[in-house]
Coordinates of N, CA and C in Angstrom, one line a residue:
M3 N -22.3 124.6 -198.3 CA -23.7 124.3 -198.6 C -24.5 125.5 -198.5
L4 N -24.2 126.3 -197.2 CA -25.1 127.5 -197.1 C -24.3 128.9 -197.6
H5 N -23.4 128.5 -198.2 CA -22.5 129.6 -198.8 C -23.4 130.6 -199.8
S6 N -24.1 130.2 -200.5 CA -24.9 131.1 -201.5 C -26.1 131.6 -200.6
F7 N -26.7 130.9 -199.8 CA -27.7 131.4 -198.8 C -27.1 132.5 -198.1
T8 N -26.1 132.3 -197.6 CA -25.3 133.7 -196.7 C -25.0 134.7 -197.4
T9 N -24.6 134.5 -198.6 CA -24.2 135.6 -199.7 C -25.5 136.2 -200.1
C10 N -26.6 135.6 -200.5 CA -27.9 136.3 -201.0 C -28.4 137.2 -199.7
F11 N -28.5 136.6 -198.6 CA -29.3 137.2 -197.5 C -28.4 138.4 -197.1
T12 N -26.7 138.2 -197.1 CA -26.1 139.2 -196.7 C -26.2 140.5 -197.7
F13 N -26.1 140.1 -198.9 CA -26.4 141.0 -199.9 C -27.8 141.7 -199.6
L14 N -28.8 141.2 -199.5 CA -30.1 141.8 -199.2 C -30.1 142.8 -197.7
Y15 N -29.5 142.2 -196.9 CA -29.3 142.7 -195.5 C -28.4 144.2 -195.6
R16 N -27.4 144.0 -196.2 CA -26.4 145.0 -196.6 C -27.2 146.1 -197.5
K17 N -27.7 145.8 -198.3 CA -28.5 146.7 -199.2 C -29.5 147.5 -198.3
V18 N -30.3 146.7 -197.5 CA -31.3 147.4 -196.8 C -30.8 148.2 -195.7
K19 N -29.6 147.9 -195.3 CA -28.9 148.7 -194.1 C -28.3 149.8 -194.7
S20 N -27.7 149.7 -195.9 CA -27.3 151.0 -196.6 C -28.3 151.8 -196.9
L21 N -29.5 151.5 -197.5 CA -30.6 152.3 -197.6 C -30.9 152.9 -196.4
F22 N -31.0 152.6 -195.1 CA -31.3 152.8 -193.6 C -30.6 154.1 -193.4
N23 N -29.2 153.8 -193.7 CA -28.3 154.4 -193.2 C -27.8 155.7 -194.0
Q24 N -28.3 156.0 -195.3 CA -28.2 156.9 -196.1 C -28.9 158.0 -195.6
K25 N -28.3 159.4 -195.5 CA -28.9 160.6 -195.1 C -30.0 161.0 -195.9
R26 N -31.3 161.0 -195.1 CA -32.5 161.6 -195.9 C -32.5 162.9 -195.8
T27 N -32.7 163.7 -197.0 CA -32.9 165.0 -196.9 C -34.4 165.4 -196.7
R28 N -34.4 166.1 -195.5 CA -35.7 166.4 -194.9 C -35.6 168.0 -194.7
P29 N -36.7 168.6 -194.7 CA -36.9 170.1 -194.5 C -36.5 170.0 -193.0
K30 N -35.6 171.0 -192.7 CA -35.5 171.4 -191.3 C -36.6 171.9 -190.7
N31 N -36.9 171.5 -189.5 CA -37.5 172.2 -188.6 C -37.1 172.0 -187.1
T32 N -37.6 172.8 -186.1 CA -37.0 172.8 -184.8 C -37.3 171.4 -184.2
F33 N -38.4 170.6 -184.7 CA -38.5 169.4 -183.8 C -37.6 168.4 -184.4
S34 N -37.3 168.3 -185.8 CA -36.4 167.2 -186.5 C -34.9 167.8 -186.0
S35 N -34.7 168.8 -185.8 CA -33.4 169.4 -185.4 C -32.8 169.2 -184.1
T36 N -33.7 169.0 -183.3 CA -33.7 168.9 -181.6 C -33.6 167.5 -181.6
L37 N -34.0 166.5 -182.3 CA -34.1 165.0 -181.9 C -33.0 164.2 -182.8
D38 N -32.3 163.5 -182.3 CA -31.2 162.9 -182.9 C -31.6 161.4 -182.6
F39 N -32.5 160.8 -183.8 CA -33.0 159.4 -183.6 C -31.7 158.5 -183.8
S40 N -30.8 158.7 -184.7 CA -29.7 158.0 -185.0 C -28.8 157.7 -183.8
S41 N -28.7 158.1 -182.9 CA -28.0 157.9 -181.6 C -28.7 157.0 -180.8
T42 N -29.8 156.5 -180.8 CA -30.8 155.7 -180.1 C -30.3 154.3 -180.8
S43 N -29.7 153.4 -180.2 CA -29.6 152.3 -180.5 C -30.7 151.3 -180.7
S44 N -31.7 151.5 -179.7 CA -32.7 150.6 -179.6 C -33.7 151.2 -181.0
F45 N -33.7 152.4 -181.0 CA -34.4 152.6 -182.6 C -33.7 152.3 -183.7
L46 N -32.4 152.3 -183.8 CA -31.8 151.6 -184.8 C -32.0 150.1 -185.0
H47 N -32.0 149.4 -184.1 CA -32.3 148.0 -184.0 C -33.9 148.0 -184.5
M48 N -34.6 148.5 -183.8 CA -36.1 148.4 -184.3 C -36.3 148.8 -185.8
K49 N -35.6 149.8 -186.3 CA -35.7 150.1 -187.8 C -35.0 148.9 -188.5
V50 N -33.8 148.5 -188.3 CA -33.2 147.4 -189.0 C -34.1 146.2 -189.0
T51 N -34.6 145.7 -187.8 CA -35.5 144.5 -187.7 C -36.6 144.9 -188.5
S52 N -37.1 146.1 -188.8 CA -38.5 146.5 -189.5 C -38.0 146.2 -191.0
Q53 N -36.9 146.8 -191.3 CA -36.2 146.5 -192.7 C -36.2 145.0 -193.1
L54 N -35.7 144.2 -192.0 CA -35.6 142.9 -192.3 C -36.8 142.2 -192.7
K55 N -37.8 142.5 -192.0 CA -39.1 142.0 -192.2 C -39.7 142.5 -193.4
Q56 N -39.2 143.4 -194.0 CA -39.6 144.0 -195.3 C -38.9 143.0 -196.5
V57 N -37.5 142.9 -196.2 CA -36.9 141.8 -197.2 C -37.4 140.4 -197.2
F58 N -37.8 140.0 -195.8 CA -38.9 138.6 -195.6 C -39.8 138.6 -196.7
K59 N -40.6 139.8 -196.5 CA -42.1 139.7 -197.1 C -41.6 139.7 -198.5
V60 N -40.8 140.4 -199.2 CA -40.2 140.4 -200.5 C -40.1 139.0 -201.0
I61 N -39.2 138.2 -200.2 CA -39.1 136.8 -200.6 C -40.2 136.0 -200.4
D62 N -41.1 136.1 -199.5 CA -42.5 135.3 -199.3 C -43.6 135.8 -200.3
T63 N -43.4 135.5 -201.5 CA -44.1 135.9 -202.6 C -45.7 135.3 -202.2
N64 N -46.0 134.5 -201.7 CA -47.4 134.1 -201.5 C -48.2 134.7 -200.3
G65 N -47.2 135.4 -199.4 CA -47.7 136.0 -198.2 C -48.0 135.2 -197.2
D66 N -47.5 134.0 -197.1 CA -48.3 133.1 -195.9 C -47.1 133.0 -194.7
G67 N -46.2 133.9 -194.4 CA -45.4 134.3 -193.6 C -44.4 133.1 -193.4
K68 N -44.1 132.4 -194.5 CA -43.2 131.2 -194.5 C -42.3 131.3 -195.9
L69 N -41.3 131.1 -195.8 CA -40.3 131.0 -197.1 C -40.3 129.6 -197.3
S70 N -40.9 129.1 -198.6 CA -40.9 127.8 -199.1 C -39.6 127.4 -199.9
T71 N -39.2 126.2 -200.1 CA -38.3 126.1 -201.1 C -38.3 126.5 -202.3
T72 N -39.6 126.6 -202.9 CA -39.9 127.5 -204.2 C -39.5 128.9 -204.0
E73 N -39.9 129.5 -203.2 CA -39.5 130.8 -203.1 C -38.2 131.1 -202.8
L74 N -37.6 130.2 -202.2 CA -36.1 130.8 -202.0 C -35.6 130.2 -203.3
S75 N -35.9 129.1 -204.0 CA -35.2 128.9 -205.1 C -35.5 130.1 -206.3
K76 N -36.6 130.7 -206.3 CA -36.9 131.9 -207.2 C -35.9 132.9 -206.6
M77 N -35.7 133.1 -205.4 CA -34.6 134.3 -205.2 C -33.5 133.9 -205.7
L78 N -32.8 132.8 -205.7 CA -31.5 132.5 -206.0 C -31.4 132.5 -207.5
T79 N -32.6 132.1 -208.4 CA -32.6 132.3 -209.7 C -32.4 133.8 -210.0
C80 N -33.3 134.6 -209.6 CA -33.4 135.9 -209.8 C -32.1 136.5 -209.5
L81 N -31.3 136.3 -208.3 CA -30.2 137.0 -207.9 C -29.0 136.5 -208.8
G82 N -29.4 135.6 -209.6 CA -28.2 135.0 -210.8 C -27.3 134.2 -210.2
G83 N -26.5 133.4 -211.0 CA -25.5 132.3 -210.8 C -26.1 131.2 -210.5
Y84 N -27.4 130.9 -210.8 CA -28.0 129.3 -210.5 C -29.0 129.1 -211.8
N85 N -29.0 128.1 -212.1 CA -29.9 127.5 -213.0 C -31.3 126.9 -212.1
K86 N -32.2 126.8 -212.6 CA -33.3 126.3 -211.9 C -33.2 125.0 -211.0
C87 N -32.8 124.1 -211.7 CA -32.5 122.9 -210.9 C -31.2 123.0 -209.8
M88 N -30.1 123.9 -210.1 CA -29.2 124.1 -208.9 C -30.1 124.9 -207.8
A89 N -30.7 125.9 -208.2 CA -31.1 126.7 -207.2 C -32.4 125.9 -206.5
A90 N -33.1 124.9 -206.9 CA -33.9 124.1 -206.1 C -33.3 123.5 -205.1
K91 N -32.1 122.7 -205.5 CA -31.2 121.8 -204.8 C -30.7 122.8 -203.5
E92 N -30.1 123.9 -203.8 CA -29.8 124.8 -202.7 C -30.8 125.2 -201.8
A93 N -32.0 125.6 -202.3 CA -33.2 126.1 -201.7 C -33.5 124.9 -200.4
E94 N -33.4 123.8 -200.9 CA -33.7 122.6 -200.1 C -32.9 122.4 -198.9
S95 N -31.5 122.6 -199.5 CA -30.3 122.7 -198.1 C -30.5 123.7 -197.1
M96 N -31.1 125.0 -197.8 CA -31.3 126.0 -196.7 C -32.6 125.6 -195.9
V97 N -33.5 125.2 -196.5 CA -34.5 125.0 -195.6 C -33.9 123.9 -194.5
K98 N -33.4 122.9 -195.1 CA -33.1 121.9 -194.1 C -32.4 122.5 -192.7
V99 N -31.4 123.4 -193.1 CA -30.4 123.9 -192.1 C -31.0 125.0 -191.1
L100 N -32.1 125.7 -191.9 CA -32.6 127.0 -191.1 C -34.0 126.7 -190.5
D101 N -34.7 125.6 -190.8 CA -36.1 125.5 -190.5 C -35.8 124.6 -188.6
F102 N -36.0 125.4 -188.0 CA -35.7 125.0 -186.6 C -36.9 124.3 -186.0
N103 N -38.0 124.4 -186.4 CA -39.2 123.7 -185.9 C -39.8 122.6 -186.7
G104 N -39.0 122.3 -188.0 CA -39.2 121.1 -188.8 C -40.3 120.9 -189.7
D105 N -41.2 122.3 -189.9 CA -42.3 122.2 -190.7 C -42.0 122.3 -192.1
G106 N -40.6 122.4 -192.4 CA -40.3 122.6 -194.1 C -40.4 123.8 -194.6
F107 N -40.5 124.8 -193.7 CA -40.2 126.1 -194.1 C -39.5 127.1 -193.3
V108 N -39.1 128.2 -193.7 CA -38.3 129.3 -193.1 C -39.1 130.2 -192.6
D109 N -39.7 130.3 -191.1 CA -40.4 131.4 -191.0 C -39.9 132.6 -190.6
L110 N -40.4 133.7 -190.1 CA -39.7 134.8 -189.8 C -38.9 134.8 -188.7
D111 N -39.0 134.1 -187.6 CA -38.1 133.9 -186.5 C -36.9 133.1 -186.9
D112 N -36.9 132.0 -187.8 CA -35.8 131.6 -188.2 C -34.9 132.3 -189.2
F113 N -35.6 133.1 -189.9 CA -34.9 134.2 -191.0 C -34.3 135.3 -190.0
M114 N -34.9 135.6 -189.0 CA -34.4 136.8 -188.0 C -33.1 136.2 -187.4
V115 N -33.1 135.1 -186.9 CA -32.2 134.5 -186.1 C -31.0 134.3 -186.9
F116 N -31.1 133.6 -188.2 CA -30.0 133.7 -189.2 C -29.6 135.2 -189.5
M117 N -30.2 136.1 -189.7 CA -29.7 137.3 -190.2 C -29.0 138.1 -189.0
N118 N -29.5 137.9 -187.7 CA -28.7 138.3 -186.5 C -27.4 137.7 -186.4
N119 N -27.4 136.4 -186.4 CA -26.1 135.7 -186.3 C -25.3 135.9 -187.5
N120 N -25.7 136.4 -188.7 CA -24.8 136.7 -189.7 C -24.4 138.0 -189.5
E121 N -25.1 138.9 -189.0 CA -24.8 140.4 -188.8 C -23.4 140.3 -187.5
K122 N -24.0 139.4 -186.5 CA -22.8 139.4 -185.7 C -21.5 138.7 -186.2
E123 N -21.6 137.6 -187.1 CA -20.4 137.1 -187.7 C -19.5 138.4 -188.5
D124 N -20.4 139.1 -189.1 CA -19.9 140.1 -190.0 C -18.8 141.1 -189.1
E125 N -19.7 141.5 -188.0 CA -19.1 142.3 -187.0 C -17.6 141.6 -186.5
R126 N -17.5 140.4 -186.4 CA -16.5 139.8 -185.9 C -15.6 139.8 -186.8
K127 N -15.7 139.5 -188.1 CA -14.9 139.5 -189.3 C -14.1 140.9 -189.5
D128 N -15.0 141.8 -189.5 CA -14.6 143.5 -189.5 C -13.5 143.7 -188.3
K129 N -13.9 143.2 -187.2 CA -13.1 143.4 -186.2 C -11.8 142.9 -186.2
D130 N -11.8 141.5 -186.6 CA -10.6 140.7 -186.8 C -9.7 141.3 -188.0
D131 N -10.5 142.1 -189.0 CA -9.6 142.6 -190.1 C -9.0 143.8 -189.5
Y132 N -9.5 144.5 -188.6 CA -8.6 145.7 -187.9 C -7.6 145.1 -187.3
L133 N -7.8 144.2 -186.3 CA -6.9 143.8 -185.6 C -5.6 143.2 -186.3
M134 N -6.1 142.5 -187.5 CA -4.9 142.0 -188.1 C -4.0 143.1 -189.0
D135 N -4.9 144.3 -189.3 CA -4.1 145.4 -189.7 C -3.2 146.0 -188.7
A136 N -3.5 146.2 -187.5 CA -2.9 146.3 -186.3 C -1.7 145.6 -186.1
F137 N -2.0 144.4 -186.1 CA -0.7 143.2 -185.8 C 0.3 143.5 -186.6
L138 N -0.2 143.6 -188.2 CA 1.1 143.8 -189.1 C 1.7 145.1 -189.0
V139 N 1.2 145.8 -188.2 CA 2.1 147.1 -188.2 C 3.4 146.8 -187.3
F140 N 3.2 145.8 -186.5 CA 4.1 145.2 -185.4 C 5.1 144.3 -186.3
D141 N 4.3 143.3 -186.9 CA 5.0 142.3 -187.7 C 5.5 142.8 -189.0
T142 N 6.9 143.3 -188.8 CA 7.5 143.9 -189.9 C 8.2 142.9 -190.9
D143 N 8.6 141.7 -190.3 CA 9.0 140.7 -191.3 C 7.9 139.7 -191.6
N144 N 6.7 140.0 -191.4 CA 5.5 139.1 -191.6 C 5.7 137.6 -191.5
N145 N 6.2 137.2 -190.4 CA 6.5 135.8 -190.0 C 5.5 135.2 -189.4
G146 N 4.2 136.3 -188.9 CA 3.3 136.1 -187.9 C 3.7 135.7 -186.6
L147 N 4.5 136.5 -186.3 CA 4.8 136.9 -185.0 C 5.4 138.2 -184.7
I148 N 5.2 138.7 -183.6 CA 5.9 140.0 -183.1 C 7.1 139.6 -182.0
S149 N 8.2 140.0 -182.4 CA 9.4 139.9 -181.7 C 9.6 141.1 -180.8
P150 N 10.7 140.8 -179.7 CA 10.7 142.1 -178.8 C 11.3 143.2 -179.8
K151 N 12.3 143.0 -180.7 CA 12.8 143.9 -181.6 C 11.8 144.8 -182.5
E152 N 10.8 144.0 -183.0 CA 10.0 144.5 -183.7 C 9.1 145.5 -182.8
L153 N 8.6 145.0 -181.5 CA 7.9 145.8 -180.6 C 8.7 147.3 -180.4
Q154 N 9.8 147.1 -179.8 CA 10.7 148.1 -179.6 C 10.9 149.3 -180.9
R155 N 10.9 148.5 -182.0 CA 11.1 149.3 -183.3 C 9.8 150.3 -183.4
V156 N 8.5 149.9 -183.1 CA 7.2 150.6 -183.2 C 7.1 151.6 -182.1
L157 N 7.5 151.3 -180.9 CA 7.8 152.0 -179.7 C 8.3 153.2 -179.8
L158 N 9.7 153.0 -180.5 CA 10.6 154.1 -180.8 C 10.1 155.1 -181.8
I159 N 9.3 154.7 -182.9 CA 8.7 155.3 -183.9 C 7.5 156.3 -183.3
L160 N 6.8 155.5 -182.1 CA 5.7 156.3 -181.4 C 6.2 157.4 -180.3
G161 N 7.7 157.2 -180.1 CA 8.3 158.4 -179.3 C 8.7 157.8 -177.9
F162 N 8.5 156.6 -177.9 CA 9.2 156.0 -176.5 C 10.6 155.7 -176.7
D163 N 11.3 156.6 -176.5 CA 13.0 156.5 -176.8 C 13.6 155.6 -175.9
N164 N 13.3 155.6 -174.7 CA 13.9 155.0 -173.6 C 13.4 153.4 -173.3
C165 N 12.9 152.9 -174.5 CA 12.4 151.4 -174.4 C 13.2 150.5 -174.9
S166 N 14.0 149.7 -174.2 CA 15.1 148.7 -174.5 C 14.2 147.3 -174.9
V167 N 15.2 146.4 -175.4 CA 14.8 145.1 -176.0 C 14.2 144.3 -174.6
R168 N 15.1 144.5 -173.5 CA 15.0 143.8 -172.3 C 13.2 144.0 -171.7
E169 N 13.1 145.4 -172.0 CA 11.8 145.9 -171.7 C 10.4 145.5 -172.6
C170 N 10.8 145.2 -173.8 CA 10.0 144.7 -174.8 C 9.7 143.2 -174.6
K171 N 10.8 142.5 -174.0 CA 10.7 141.2 -173.7 C 9.6 141.0 -172.5
L172 N 9.6 141.7 -171.6 CA 9.0 141.7 -170.4 C 7.6 142.0 -170.8
M173 N 7.3 143.0 -171.8 CA 6.0 143.0 -172.1 C 5.4 142.0 -172.8
I174 N 6.0 141.6 -173.8 CA 5.7 140.3 -174.6 C 5.4 138.8 -173.7
K175 N 6.2 138.9 -172.6 CA 6.1 137.8 -171.6 C 4.8 137.9 -171.0
G176 N 4.2 139.1 -170.7 CA 2.9 139.4 -170.2 C 1.7 138.9 -171.1
V177 N 2.0 138.9 -172.4 CA 0.8 138.5 -173.2 C 1.2 137.0 -173.9
D178 N 2.4 136.5 -173.7 CA 2.8 135.3 -174.4 C 2.4 134.2 -173.8
K179 N 1.2 133.6 -174.1 CA 0.5 132.5 -173.8 C 1.2 131.2 -173.7
N180 N 1.9 131.0 -175.1 CA 2.6 129.6 -175.2 C 4.1 129.6 -174.7
G181 N 4.7 130.6 -174.3 CA 5.8 130.8 -173.8 C 7.2 130.9 -174.9
D182 N 6.7 131.1 -176.2 CA 7.9 130.9 -177.0 C 8.5 132.4 -177.3
G183 N 8.2 133.2 -176.5 CA 9.0 134.7 -176.5 C 8.4 135.6 -177.6
F184 N 7.3 135.3 -178.3 CA 6.7 136.2 -179.5 C 5.3 136.4 -179.0
V185 N 4.7 137.1 -179.9 CA 3.2 137.3 -179.7 C 2.9 137.0 -181.0
D186 N 1.9 135.9 -181.0 CA 1.4 135.6 -182.5 C -0.2 136.4 -182.5
F187 N -1.0 136.1 -183.6 CA -2.0 137.0 -183.7 C -3.2 136.4 -182.8
E188 N -3.3 135.2 -182.4 CA -4.3 134.8 -181.4 C -3.9 135.4 -180.1
E189 N -2.8 135.6 -179.6 CA -2.4 136.2 -178.4 C -2.5 137.8 -178.5
F190 N -2.3 138.3 -179.6 CA -2.6 139.8 -179.9 C -4.0 140.2 -179.7
R191 N -4.8 139.2 -180.5 CA -6.1 139.5 -180.5 C -6.8 139.2 -179.0
S192 N -6.3 138.3 -178.3 CA -6.7 138.0 -177.0 C -6.2 139.3 -176.1
M193 N -5.0 139.8 -176.1 CA -4.7 141.1 -175.4 C -5.6 142.3 -175.6
M194 N -6.0 142.3 -177.1 CA -6.8 143.6 -177.5 C -8.2 143.3 -177.1
N195 N -8.7 142.2 -177.0 CA -10.3 142.2 -176.5 C -10.3 142.1 -175.0
T196 N -9.4 142.3 -174.1 CA -9.4 142.3 -172.8 C -9.1 143.8 -172.1

């Protein structure tokens, strides 16, 4: 139901984020070269928040500080993939889910909560993708499990020549929560997050 909403706002958010992250060419002077604002996370958060407010203002065509079903419907129609009828139905669904105070509109606070939660979800998915890539290095037979022999093979490649299968079984036992003698992805993720 909210897939298109998430897609639209994710698109807008990523667009804003990429514009912000692009290197701006400025004339160098001693003041700008001695200060590195990009390393200050609170500055970045403040800047991204400011950019999200600008995105909100673009969607809020009448400037009342609230996104109506009409404004959301127009946005969906403009981004493509929706005719007016479908866009109107989807916009109504969006407002029902995101309208936390029940006034029939999505205000800036509702919008910011949604975008921040969406960003956290994107970060979690990116992290899971990296973890899955790492997991697949070990899971050479692609059965969803890391066996002691697969662990030993990777350790040998990494230069741990004295690592036996028995030692690998002990390593796996320390991570193996369900006691099956293997490490599945959930166990691997849990290990990597601690």
